[in-house]
Coordinates of C-alpha atoms in Angstrom, one line a residue:
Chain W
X1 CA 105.2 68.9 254.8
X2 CA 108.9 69.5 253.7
X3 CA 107.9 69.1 250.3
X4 CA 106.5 72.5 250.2
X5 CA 109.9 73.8 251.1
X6 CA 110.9 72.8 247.4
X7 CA 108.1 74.1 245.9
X8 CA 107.7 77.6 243.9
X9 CA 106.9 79.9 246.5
X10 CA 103.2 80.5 246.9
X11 CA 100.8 81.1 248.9
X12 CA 100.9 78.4 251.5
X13 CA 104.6 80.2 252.3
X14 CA 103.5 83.6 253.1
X15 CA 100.6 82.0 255.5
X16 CA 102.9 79.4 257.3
X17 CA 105.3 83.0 258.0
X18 CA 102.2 84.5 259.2
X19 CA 100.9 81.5 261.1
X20 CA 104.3 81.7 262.9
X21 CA 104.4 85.1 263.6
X22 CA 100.7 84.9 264.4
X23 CA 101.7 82.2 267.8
X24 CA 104.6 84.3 268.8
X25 CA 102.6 87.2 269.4
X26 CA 100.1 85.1 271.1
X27 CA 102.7 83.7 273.3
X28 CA 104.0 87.2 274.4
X29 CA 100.6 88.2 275.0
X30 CA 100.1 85.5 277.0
X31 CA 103.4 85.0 279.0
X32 CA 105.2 88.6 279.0
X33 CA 104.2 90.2 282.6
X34 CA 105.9 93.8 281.5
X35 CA 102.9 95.6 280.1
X36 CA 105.2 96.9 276.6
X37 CA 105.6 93.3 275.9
X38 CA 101.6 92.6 275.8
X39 CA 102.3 96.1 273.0
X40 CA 104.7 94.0 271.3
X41 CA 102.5 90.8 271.2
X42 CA 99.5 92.6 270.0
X43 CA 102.0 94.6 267.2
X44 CA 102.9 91.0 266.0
X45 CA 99.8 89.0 265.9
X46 CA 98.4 92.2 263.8
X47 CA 101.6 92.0 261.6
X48 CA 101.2 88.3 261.1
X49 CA 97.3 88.6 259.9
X50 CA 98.8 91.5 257.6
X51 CA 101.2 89.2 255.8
X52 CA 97.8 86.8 255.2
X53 CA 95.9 89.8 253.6
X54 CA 99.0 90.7 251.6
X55 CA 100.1 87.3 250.3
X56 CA 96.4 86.4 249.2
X57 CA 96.1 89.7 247.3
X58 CA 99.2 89.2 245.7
X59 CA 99.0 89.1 241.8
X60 CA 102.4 86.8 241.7
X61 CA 101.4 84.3 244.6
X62 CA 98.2 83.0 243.2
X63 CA 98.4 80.2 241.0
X64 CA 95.2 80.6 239.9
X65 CA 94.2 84.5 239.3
X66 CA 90.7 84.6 239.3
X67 CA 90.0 83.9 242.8
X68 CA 92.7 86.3 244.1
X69 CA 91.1 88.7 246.2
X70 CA 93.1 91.5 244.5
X71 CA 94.0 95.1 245.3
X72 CA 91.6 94.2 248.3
X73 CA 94.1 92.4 250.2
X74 CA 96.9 95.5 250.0
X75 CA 94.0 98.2 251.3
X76 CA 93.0 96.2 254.5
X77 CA 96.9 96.0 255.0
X78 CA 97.1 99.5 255.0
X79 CA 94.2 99.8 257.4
X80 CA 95.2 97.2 259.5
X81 CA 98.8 99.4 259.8
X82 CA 96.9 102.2 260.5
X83 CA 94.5 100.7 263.3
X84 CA 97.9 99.2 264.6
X85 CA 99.7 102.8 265.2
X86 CA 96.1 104.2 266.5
X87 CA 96.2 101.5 269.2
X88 CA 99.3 101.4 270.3
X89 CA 98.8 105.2 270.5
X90 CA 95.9 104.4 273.8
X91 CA 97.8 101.8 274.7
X92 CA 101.2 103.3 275.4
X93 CA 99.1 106.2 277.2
X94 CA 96.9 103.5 279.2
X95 CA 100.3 102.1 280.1
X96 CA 102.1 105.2 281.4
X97 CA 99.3 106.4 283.2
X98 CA 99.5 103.0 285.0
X99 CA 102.9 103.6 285.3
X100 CA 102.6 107.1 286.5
X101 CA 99.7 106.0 289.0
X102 CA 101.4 102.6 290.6
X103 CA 105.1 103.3 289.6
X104 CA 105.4 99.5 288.2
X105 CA 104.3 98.3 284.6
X106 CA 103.7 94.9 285.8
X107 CA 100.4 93.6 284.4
X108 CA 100.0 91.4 287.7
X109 CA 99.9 94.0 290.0
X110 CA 96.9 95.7 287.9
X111 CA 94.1 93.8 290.2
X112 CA 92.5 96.4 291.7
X113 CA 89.0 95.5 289.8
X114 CA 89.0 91.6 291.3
X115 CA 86.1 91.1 292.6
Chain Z
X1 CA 113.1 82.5 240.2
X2 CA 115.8 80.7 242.6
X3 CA 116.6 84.6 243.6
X4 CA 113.1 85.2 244.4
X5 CA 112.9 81.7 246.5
X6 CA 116.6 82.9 248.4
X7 CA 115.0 86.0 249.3
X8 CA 111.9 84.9 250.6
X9 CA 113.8 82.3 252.6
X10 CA 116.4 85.2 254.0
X11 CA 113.5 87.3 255.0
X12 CA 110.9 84.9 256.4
X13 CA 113.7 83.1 258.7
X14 CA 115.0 87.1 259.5
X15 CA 110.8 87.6 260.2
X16 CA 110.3 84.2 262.4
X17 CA 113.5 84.0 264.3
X18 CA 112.8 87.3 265.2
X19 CA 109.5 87.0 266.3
X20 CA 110.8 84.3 268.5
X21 CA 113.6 86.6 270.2
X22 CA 111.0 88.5 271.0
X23 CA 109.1 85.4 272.8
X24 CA 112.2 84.9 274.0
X25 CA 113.8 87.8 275.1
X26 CA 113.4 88.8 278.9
X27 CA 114.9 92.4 278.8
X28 CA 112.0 94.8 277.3
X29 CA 114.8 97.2 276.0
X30 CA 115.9 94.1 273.5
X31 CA 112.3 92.9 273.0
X32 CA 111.8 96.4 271.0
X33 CA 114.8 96.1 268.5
X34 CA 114.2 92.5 267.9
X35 CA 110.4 93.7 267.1
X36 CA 112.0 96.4 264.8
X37 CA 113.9 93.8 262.6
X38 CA 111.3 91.2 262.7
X39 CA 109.1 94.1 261.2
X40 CA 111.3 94.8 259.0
X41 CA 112.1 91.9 257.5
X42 CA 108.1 91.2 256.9
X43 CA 107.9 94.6 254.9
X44 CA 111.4 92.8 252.5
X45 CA 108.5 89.8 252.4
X46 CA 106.0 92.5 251.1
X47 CA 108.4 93.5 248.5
X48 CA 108.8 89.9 247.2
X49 CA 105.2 89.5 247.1
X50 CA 104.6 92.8 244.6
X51 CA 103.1 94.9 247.5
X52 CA 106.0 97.6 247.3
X53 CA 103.2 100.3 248.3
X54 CA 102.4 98.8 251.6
X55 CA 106.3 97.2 252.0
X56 CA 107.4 101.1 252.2
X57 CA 104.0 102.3 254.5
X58 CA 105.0 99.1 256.7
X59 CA 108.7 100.6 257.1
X60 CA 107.3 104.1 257.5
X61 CA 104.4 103.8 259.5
X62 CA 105.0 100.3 261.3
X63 CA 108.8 100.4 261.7
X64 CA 109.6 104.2 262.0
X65 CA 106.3 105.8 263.6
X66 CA 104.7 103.4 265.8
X67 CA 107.7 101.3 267.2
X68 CA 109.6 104.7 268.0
X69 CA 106.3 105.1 269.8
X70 CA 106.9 101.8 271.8
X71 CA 110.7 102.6 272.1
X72 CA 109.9 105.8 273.7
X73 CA 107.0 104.1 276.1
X74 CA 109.9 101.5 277.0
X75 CA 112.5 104.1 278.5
X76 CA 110.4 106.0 279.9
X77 CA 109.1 103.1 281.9
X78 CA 111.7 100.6 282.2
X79 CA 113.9 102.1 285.3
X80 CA 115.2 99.9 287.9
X81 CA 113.6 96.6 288.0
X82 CA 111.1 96.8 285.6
X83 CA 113.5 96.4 282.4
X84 CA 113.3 92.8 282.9
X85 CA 110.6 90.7 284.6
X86 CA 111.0 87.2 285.0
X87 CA 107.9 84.6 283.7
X88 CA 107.0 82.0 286.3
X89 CA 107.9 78.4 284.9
X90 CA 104.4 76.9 284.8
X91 CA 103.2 79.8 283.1
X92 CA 105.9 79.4 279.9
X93 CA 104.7 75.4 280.4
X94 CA 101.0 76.5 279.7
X95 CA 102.0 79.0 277.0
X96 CA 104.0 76.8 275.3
X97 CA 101.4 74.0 275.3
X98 CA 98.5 76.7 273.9
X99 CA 101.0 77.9 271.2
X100 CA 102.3 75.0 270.5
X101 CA 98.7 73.5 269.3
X102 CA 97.9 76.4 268.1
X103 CA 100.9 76.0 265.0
X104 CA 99.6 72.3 265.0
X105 CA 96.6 73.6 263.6
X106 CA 97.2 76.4 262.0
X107 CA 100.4 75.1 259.8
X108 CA 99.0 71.6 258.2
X109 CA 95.3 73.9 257.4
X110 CA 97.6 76.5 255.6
X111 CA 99.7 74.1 253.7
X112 CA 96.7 72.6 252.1
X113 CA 95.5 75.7 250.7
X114 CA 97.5 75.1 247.3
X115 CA 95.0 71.3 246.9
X116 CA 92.2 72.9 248.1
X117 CA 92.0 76.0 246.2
X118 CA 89.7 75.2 242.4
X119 CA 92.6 74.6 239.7
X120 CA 92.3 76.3 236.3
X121 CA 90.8 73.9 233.5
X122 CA 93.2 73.2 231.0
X123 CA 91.8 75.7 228.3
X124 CA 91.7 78.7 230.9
X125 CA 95.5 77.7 231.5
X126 CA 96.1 77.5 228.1
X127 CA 94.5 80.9 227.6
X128 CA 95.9 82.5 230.7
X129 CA 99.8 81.3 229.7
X130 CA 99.1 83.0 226.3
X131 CA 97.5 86.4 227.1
X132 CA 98.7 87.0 230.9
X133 CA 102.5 86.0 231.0
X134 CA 103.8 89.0 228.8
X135 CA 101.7 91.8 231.1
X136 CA 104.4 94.1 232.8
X137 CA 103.9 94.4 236.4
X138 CA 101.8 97.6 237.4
X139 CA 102.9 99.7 240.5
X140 CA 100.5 99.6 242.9
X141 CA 100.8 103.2 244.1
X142 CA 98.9 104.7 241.5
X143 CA 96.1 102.2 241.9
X144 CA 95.9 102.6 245.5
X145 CA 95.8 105.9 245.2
X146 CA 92.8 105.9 243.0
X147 CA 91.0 103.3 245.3
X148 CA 91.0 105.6 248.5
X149 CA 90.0 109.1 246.5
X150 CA 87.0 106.3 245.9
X151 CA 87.2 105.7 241.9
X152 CA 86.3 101.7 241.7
X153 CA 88.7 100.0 239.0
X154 CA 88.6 96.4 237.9
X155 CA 90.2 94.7 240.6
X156 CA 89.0 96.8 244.0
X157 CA 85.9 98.8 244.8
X158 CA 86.0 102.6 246.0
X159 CA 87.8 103.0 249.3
X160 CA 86.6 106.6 249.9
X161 CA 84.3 105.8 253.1
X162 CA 86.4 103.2 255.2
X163 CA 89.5 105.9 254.2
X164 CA 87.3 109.2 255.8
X165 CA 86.4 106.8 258.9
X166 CA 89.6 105.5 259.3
X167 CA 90.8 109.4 259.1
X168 CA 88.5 110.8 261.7
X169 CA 89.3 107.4 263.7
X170 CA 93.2 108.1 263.8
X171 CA 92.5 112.2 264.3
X172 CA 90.2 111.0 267.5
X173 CA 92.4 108.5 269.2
X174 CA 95.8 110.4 269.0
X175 CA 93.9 113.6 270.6
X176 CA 92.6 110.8 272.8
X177 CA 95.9 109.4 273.9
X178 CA 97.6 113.1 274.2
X179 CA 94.6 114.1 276.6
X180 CA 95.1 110.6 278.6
X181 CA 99.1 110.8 278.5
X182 CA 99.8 114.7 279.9
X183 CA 101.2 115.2 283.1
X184 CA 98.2 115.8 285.7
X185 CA 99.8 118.5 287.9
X186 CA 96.9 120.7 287.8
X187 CA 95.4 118.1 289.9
X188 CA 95.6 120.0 293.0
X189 CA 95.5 123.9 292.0
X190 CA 92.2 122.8 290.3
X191 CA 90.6 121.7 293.5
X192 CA 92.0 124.6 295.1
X193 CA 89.9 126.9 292.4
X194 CA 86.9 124.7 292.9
X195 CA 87.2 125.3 296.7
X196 CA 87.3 128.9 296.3
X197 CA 84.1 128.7 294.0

């Protein structure tokens, strides 16, 4: 495993920073009780799929060209940014509406719908 | 090459070790600027990987439009005890354990990649280190540009549909969230109306 550290950087570099950043935000997702830090959980697992899609459509990444997925890779980047910003959008309006309603963001106290 | 290897190094420890401040962190105001620079640092990682189109919409979009949007979401909300809520120990315990095997499967899968992927034969190597080394680098601005007005080039089919939904998606939701977000207090001089009626 640390002989990859020595390597030329590739592709297996860009997905083991995504891969990382990928389980932090599932971690904050999972363990943050403020409703903004679910936000920022979401914002990172997103970001760390977007660093997949950009490193395997990178032209200077891929050892072996011709099954690169191409300019592919940098467009669903862009989406996936946009579709980010358009979430947290509802989101942040979901979340002071809570707030304005309850006067806490705390995700635990939202439990109004158990059955 | 060493410069490109320093640089990725600089900005994917910046990237991580911020993403795990953020794990970390227990004050919401911090978790946003520790989110700012870990995004931040990923767009310098999009840079290095020949991206610069979406490295600069990542810094506009991602670092100055939608985390203002969080930053703004954060004071407004975090008064008085909310600005930092404490995480039970078992749950960090469970989270831990999840994310933990989660990296245990996700890192040794991705490090394969390289062996798994089909090498070149040795006359398409030959052929590739003859006619590909001495191509300039294009920008990919002008190409992505082409892509979402929907002319299909060599490497990327026509974007023009996803681009038109995606367009009419974002249009939607922000009139969505500035309809759910306004202050309600018509609330009552509505009912009052519908009284009357």
């Amino acid at each position: 495993m640390l002989a990859v550290a020595f390597q030329e950087i590739g592709i297996a570099h860009y997905l083991v920073v995504g891969a990382i950043m990928f389980v932090c935000g599932a971690v904050c997702m999972a363990t943050k009780r403020n409703a903004l830090g679910v936000l920022m959980g979401i914002e990172l697992v997103l970001n760390g799929a977007n660093i997949n899609f950009v490193a395997f459509g990178s032209e200077f990444l891929n050892r072996n060209p011709q099954y690169g997925i191409g300019l592919d890779g940098q467009m669903i980047a862009l989406f996936v940014i946009v579709l980010a910003a358009a979430e947290a959008a509802v989101a942040l309006a979901i979340v002071l509406n809570f707030y304005n309603n309850h006067a806490t963001v705390d995700v635990d106290r939202a439990d109004e719908l158990k059955g | 090459m060493a410069w490109h290897a320093l640089f990725f190094y600089f900005f994917a420890i910046l990237a991580c070790g911020f993403a795990l401040a953020v794990v970390f962190a227990a004050n919401v105001v911090r978790m946003a600027f520790y989110l700012i620079l870990s995004l931040g640092a990923t767009a310098g990682l999009f840079f290095l990987a020949g991206a610069e189109f979406v490295g600069s919409m990542q810094l506009m979009m991602y670092v100055g439009g939608t985390l203002v949007l969080l930053v703004f979401g954060v004071m407004l909300t975090a008064q008085g005890p909310w600005v930092s809520i404490r995480t039970s120990g078992g749950d960090w315990v469970l989270a831990a354990l999840v994310g933990g095997s989660l990296l245990a499967v996700l890192v040794p899968t991705v490090l394969r990649i390289d062996a798994a992927a089909p090498q070149p034969t040795a006359a398409k190597e030959k052929v590739a280190s003859e006619t590909a080394v001495p191509v300039p680098a294009q920008p990919t601005a002008t190409r992505i540009g082409l892509g979402l007005v929907g002319v299909p080039t060599a490497d990327h089919s026509g974007y023009l549909l996803p681009f038109e939904a995606i367009s009419i998606h974002l249009l939607v939701v922000l009139v969505g969230a500035a309809y759910l977000a306004r202050a309600k207090r018509r609330a009552k001089p509505l009912a009052a109306e519908e009284d009357e009626l």
